[in-house]
Short mmCIF file of C-alpha atoms in Angstrom, two decimals:
data_model
loop_
_atom_site.label_atom_id
_atom_site.label_comp_id
_atom_site.label_asym_id
_atom_site.label_seq_id
_atom_site.Cartn_x
_atom_site.Cartn_y
_atom_site.Cartn_z
CA MET A 22 0.00 0.00 0.00
CA PHE A 23 1.21 3.47 -0.91
CA TYR A 24 0.33 7.00 0.08
CA LYS A 25 -1.74 8.87 -2.46
CA ALA A 26 0.33 10.94 -4.87
CA GLU A 27 -2.05 13.87 -4.51
CA ASP A 28 -1.43 13.97 -0.75
CA VAL A 29 2.32 14.02 -1.31
CA ARG A 30 2.01 16.78 -3.89
CA GLU A 31 -0.26 18.79 -1.61
CA LEU A 32 2.47 18.87 1.03
CA PHE A 33 4.88 20.47 -1.41
CA ASN A 34 2.19 22.80 -2.74
CA ILE A 35 1.78 24.10 0.82
CA LEU A 36 5.51 24.64 1.27
CA ASN A 37 5.86 26.36 -2.10
CA ALA A 38 2.82 28.57 -1.67
CA HIS A 39 4.05 29.83 1.69
CA ASN A 40 7.65 30.39 0.57
CA ILE A 41 9.22 27.89 2.95
CA ASN A 42 12.91 27.43 2.20
CA TYR A 43 13.18 23.63 2.12
CA ILE A 44 14.94 20.78 0.36
CA LEU A 45 13.73 17.24 -0.22
CA THR A 46 16.89 15.53 0.98
CA LYS A 47 16.42 12.27 -0.85
CA ASN A 48 14.00 10.39 -3.04
CA ILE A 49 15.55 6.95 -3.16
CA SER A 50 14.35 4.83 -6.09
CA ASP A 51 11.95 7.66 -7.04
CA GLU A 52 9.48 6.71 -4.31
CA LEU A 53 7.81 10.11 -4.47
CA PRO A 54 5.18 11.00 -5.31
CA ASP A 55 3.34 7.71 -5.90
CA LYS A 56 5.50 4.86 -4.58
CA LEU A 57 6.00 5.84 -0.94
CA LYS A 58 4.90 2.92 1.22
CA ILE A 59 2.52 3.69 4.05
CA GLY A 60 4.53 4.08 7.26
CA LYS A 61 7.60 5.52 5.55
CA ASP A 62 8.34 9.23 5.77
CA ILE A 63 9.33 12.19 3.63
CA ASP A 64 12.73 13.63 4.58
CA LEU A 65 13.11 17.40 4.48
CA ILE A 66 15.58 19.94 5.67
CA ILE A 67 14.12 23.33 6.45
CA HIS A 68 16.29 26.42 6.53
CA PRO A 69 16.83 27.45 10.19
CA ASN A 70 15.27 30.84 9.45
CA ASP A 71 12.03 29.11 8.41
CA TYR A 72 12.00 26.22 10.89
CA ASP A 73 9.52 27.74 13.36
CA LYS A 74 7.36 29.06 10.53
CA PHE A 75 7.35 25.59 8.96
CA LYS A 76 6.17 23.92 12.18
CA THR A 77 3.36 26.43 12.65
CA LEU A 78 2.32 26.20 9.01
CA LEU A 79 2.06 22.42 8.95
CA ALA A 80 0.11 22.45 12.20
CA ASP A 81 -2.39 24.75 10.49
CA PHE A 82 -2.75 22.18 7.70
CA GLY A 83 -3.43 19.20 9.94
CA TYR A 84 0.04 17.87 10.77
CA ARG A 85 0.64 16.84 14.38
CA LYS A 86 3.94 16.15 16.14
CA ILE A 87 4.56 12.51 17.03
CA THR A 88 7.45 10.83 18.85
CA HIS A 89 10.59 10.73 16.75
CA PRO A 90 12.43 7.37 16.97
CA HIS A 91 15.72 9.29 17.14
CA GLY A 92 14.57 12.37 19.04
CA LYS A 93 14.96 13.94 22.47
CA GLU A 94 11.92 12.10 23.83
CA VAL A 95 13.73 8.78 23.50
CA GLY A 96 17.09 9.96 24.79
CA TRP A 97 18.91 11.39 21.77
CA ILE A 98 20.88 14.60 22.16
CA PHE A 99 21.62 17.35 19.64
CA MET A 100 25.17 18.66 19.73
CA TYR A 101 27.01 21.74 18.43
CA GLY A 102 23.89 23.79 17.84
CA ALA A 103 21.89 21.18 15.93
CA HIS A 104 18.13 21.75 16.09
CA GLU A 105 15.88 18.97 17.33
CA ASN A 106 14.43 16.91 14.50
CA ILE A 107 10.64 16.51 14.36
CA PHE A 108 8.21 13.88 13.13
CA LEU A 109 4.89 15.26 11.87
CA ARG A 110 1.93 13.11 10.80
CA HIS A 111 -1.16 14.36 9.00
CA ALA A 112 -4.37 13.83 10.94
CA THR A 113 -6.34 12.38 8.01
CA ASN A 114 -4.04 11.05 5.30
CA SER A 115 -1.35 9.85 7.80
CA LEU A 116 1.50 11.21 5.68
CA ILE A 117 4.66 11.49 7.81
CA VAL A 118 7.29 14.21 7.49
CA ASP A 119 10.76 13.89 9.04
CA ALA A 120 12.15 17.41 9.27
CA TYR A 121 15.57 18.80 10.22
CA ALA A 122 16.91 22.36 10.28
CA GLU A 123 20.31 21.28 8.96
CA LEU A 124 22.03 18.25 7.50
CA CYS A 125 23.13 16.09 10.42
CA THR A 126 24.80 12.79 11.02
CA LYS A 127 24.69 10.38 13.92
CA SER A 128 27.58 9.86 16.26
CA ILE A 129 29.04 6.37 16.00
CA VAL A 130 29.71 6.14 19.74
CA MET A 131 26.61 7.69 21.34
CA ASN A 132 22.95 8.57 20.74
CA ALA A 133 23.65 12.01 19.37
CA TRP A 134 23.11 14.09 16.25
CA LEU A 135 25.86 16.36 14.95
CA PRO A 136 25.49 18.96 12.16
CA LEU A 137 27.74 18.55 9.16
CA ASP A 138 30.38 21.21 8.59
CA ARG A 139 29.27 24.77 7.84
CA ILE A 140 30.81 24.56 4.34
CA ILE A 141 28.43 21.72 3.49
CA GLN A 142 25.42 23.44 5.06
CA GLU A 143 25.99 26.63 3.09
CA SER A 144 26.57 24.75 -0.15
CA VAL A 145 23.37 22.73 0.23
CA TRP A 146 21.27 25.90 0.33
CA ALA A 147 23.28 27.81 -2.28
CA ASP A 148 23.18 24.95 -4.79
CA LYS A 149 19.70 23.48 -4.29
CA VAL A 150 17.89 22.58 -7.52
CA TRP A 151 14.31 23.19 -8.61
CA ASP A 152 12.75 19.97 -9.94
CA ALA A 153 10.35 21.46 -12.46
CA GLU A 154 8.69 18.14 -13.25
CA ASN A 155 7.73 17.45 -9.64
CA GLN A 156 7.52 21.05 -8.45
CA TRP A 157 9.79 20.71 -5.43
CA TRP A 158 13.31 21.64 -4.34
CA ILE A 159 15.98 18.93 -4.24
CA MET A 160 19.65 18.67 -3.33
CA ASP A 161 22.24 19.09 -6.08
CA ASP A 162 24.12 15.97 -7.16
CA GLU A 163 27.46 16.86 -5.56
CA ASN A 164 26.00 17.43 -2.12
CA MET A 165 23.67 14.47 -2.53
CA ILE A 166 26.46 11.95 -3.10
CA ILE A 167 28.35 13.33 -0.09
CA TYR A 168 25.19 13.04 2.01
CA LEU A 169 24.49 9.47 0.85
CA ILE A 170 28.03 8.33 1.64
CA THR A 171 28.01 10.05 5.04
CA ARG A 172 24.60 8.65 5.94
CA SER A 173 25.62 5.14 4.89
CA VAL A 174 28.67 5.18 7.17
CA PHE A 175 27.32 7.01 10.22
CA GLU A 176 23.57 6.28 10.24
CA LYS A 177 22.90 3.08 8.35
CA ASN A 178 26.31 1.51 9.10
CA LYS A 179 26.16 -0.09 5.69
CA PHE A 180 25.69 0.71 2.03
CA THR A 181 22.30 -0.57 0.89
CA GLU A 182 21.67 -1.59 -2.70
CA ALA A 183 19.35 1.40 -3.16
CA TYR A 184 21.98 3.82 -1.87
CA ILE A 185 24.70 2.22 -3.98
CA ARG A 186 22.59 2.76 -7.11
CA GLU A 187 22.10 6.43 -6.23
CA ILE A 188 25.82 6.89 -5.48
CA ASP A 189 26.89 5.16 -8.69
CA LYS A 190 24.62 7.47 -10.72
CA ARG A 191 26.50 10.49 -9.32
CA MET A 192 30.03 9.10 -9.27
CA ARG A 193 31.38 11.77 -11.64
CA PHE A 194 30.62 14.48 -9.09
CA LEU A 195 33.20 13.10 -6.67
CA VAL A 196 36.11 14.19 -8.85
CA SER A 197 35.67 17.89 -8.15
CA PRO A 198 37.99 19.65 -5.66
CA ASP A 199 34.93 21.00 -3.84
CA ALA A 200 33.57 17.49 -3.29
CA ARG A 201 36.89 16.34 -1.86
CA ARG A 202 37.06 19.41 0.39
CA LYS A 203 33.59 18.68 1.77
CA LEU A 204 34.35 15.01 2.35
CA GLU A 205 37.50 15.98 4.23
CA LYS A 206 35.31 17.93 6.66
CA VAL A 207 33.61 14.63 7.53
CA PHE A 208 36.21 11.91 6.99
CA PHE A 209 39.48 13.86 7.38
CA LYS A 210 42.53 11.84 6.28
CA PHE A 211 40.39 8.80 5.49
CA THR A 212 39.02 10.71 2.48
CA ASN A 213 41.62 9.40 -0.01
CA THR A 214 40.96 5.82 1.02
CA LEU A 215 37.23 6.41 0.91
CA LEU A 216 37.30 7.86 -2.60
CA LYS A 217 39.40 4.96 -3.90
CA MET A 218 37.06 2.39 -2.37
CA VAL A 219 33.94 4.08 -3.69
CA SER A 220 35.43 4.36 -7.20
CA LYS A 221 36.20 0.63 -7.14
CA GLY A 222 32.77 -0.31 -5.78
CA LYS A 223 34.18 -1.74 -2.53
CA TYR A 224 31.14 -0.62 -0.55
CA LYS A 225 30.98 -3.64 1.75
CA GLU A 226 34.52 -2.95 2.97
CA ILE A 227 34.24 0.79 3.65
CA LEU A 228 32.79 0.75 7.16
CA THR A 229 35.39 -1.71 8.47
CA ALA A 230 38.18 0.22 6.77
CA TYR A 231 36.95 3.47 8.31
CA LEU A 232 36.71 2.05 11.82
CA MET A 233 40.18 0.52 11.56
CA PHE A 234 41.83 3.56 9.98
CA THR A 235 44.68 4.89 12.12
CA ASP A 236 46.67 7.22 9.83
CA TYR A 237 45.28 10.46 11.26
#
C-alpha cells in the first residue's frame, strides 16, 4: 500500500505557496510521489530561518507532532547547535514528514546528532535545484552523493543496494575539488581511502576500513 500521490504533492504545494525554504533531501528509487509505502516518511531539511514558521504552518494544515524514533523524547541529544528533528503526521491522510533544520549525522559512539560542517550546510542551500517536473526543491548531485556516503557510514552503518545505485549514478561528481574538500570535513585523512574504495565499488569494505583507519 502506498500513500496517495495527490497527498504528497499537496504537502509540497503548501511549502511552495508559503515560501518555505526547504529541500527534499532524498527520493531513493523515485518513491515520491506515488511509490512511498505507508509508514515511511518524507525527509526534508528546512532552513533554520524558516523552521519555526514551517512547524506552525504544517500544524495549520493538519500535521501533528509525534514521537521521533531518534529524538529527544527517546534519549537522543543534539550537539554543536543542531536543532531537534521533528516527526509530523497528518491527521487524516497519515503522511509522515521527518524534518531537520540542517544536514546532520549520527555519532558512532553515542545517541547524538551532529550537524555537518558549515561549508556543506551553506553549499546545500546555495546549490539546491528546482525539480520542475515534480515542483519541489531537491539537493544538487554533488552534495547528494556526499550526504548518501556520510549517511551510509554514520547512520545506516552499511551501504544498501538502493543507496549504492544512487551513489553510482552520481560518481562523476566526486572528482571535483569542492567534493573532496567537503568530504575531508567529515572523513578527514580517510578521504583518499574512501574515494578509492567508492570508485572501485568496494562498498561492503568501507565501514570496516573506516573504523580501523589509524593514519590520522
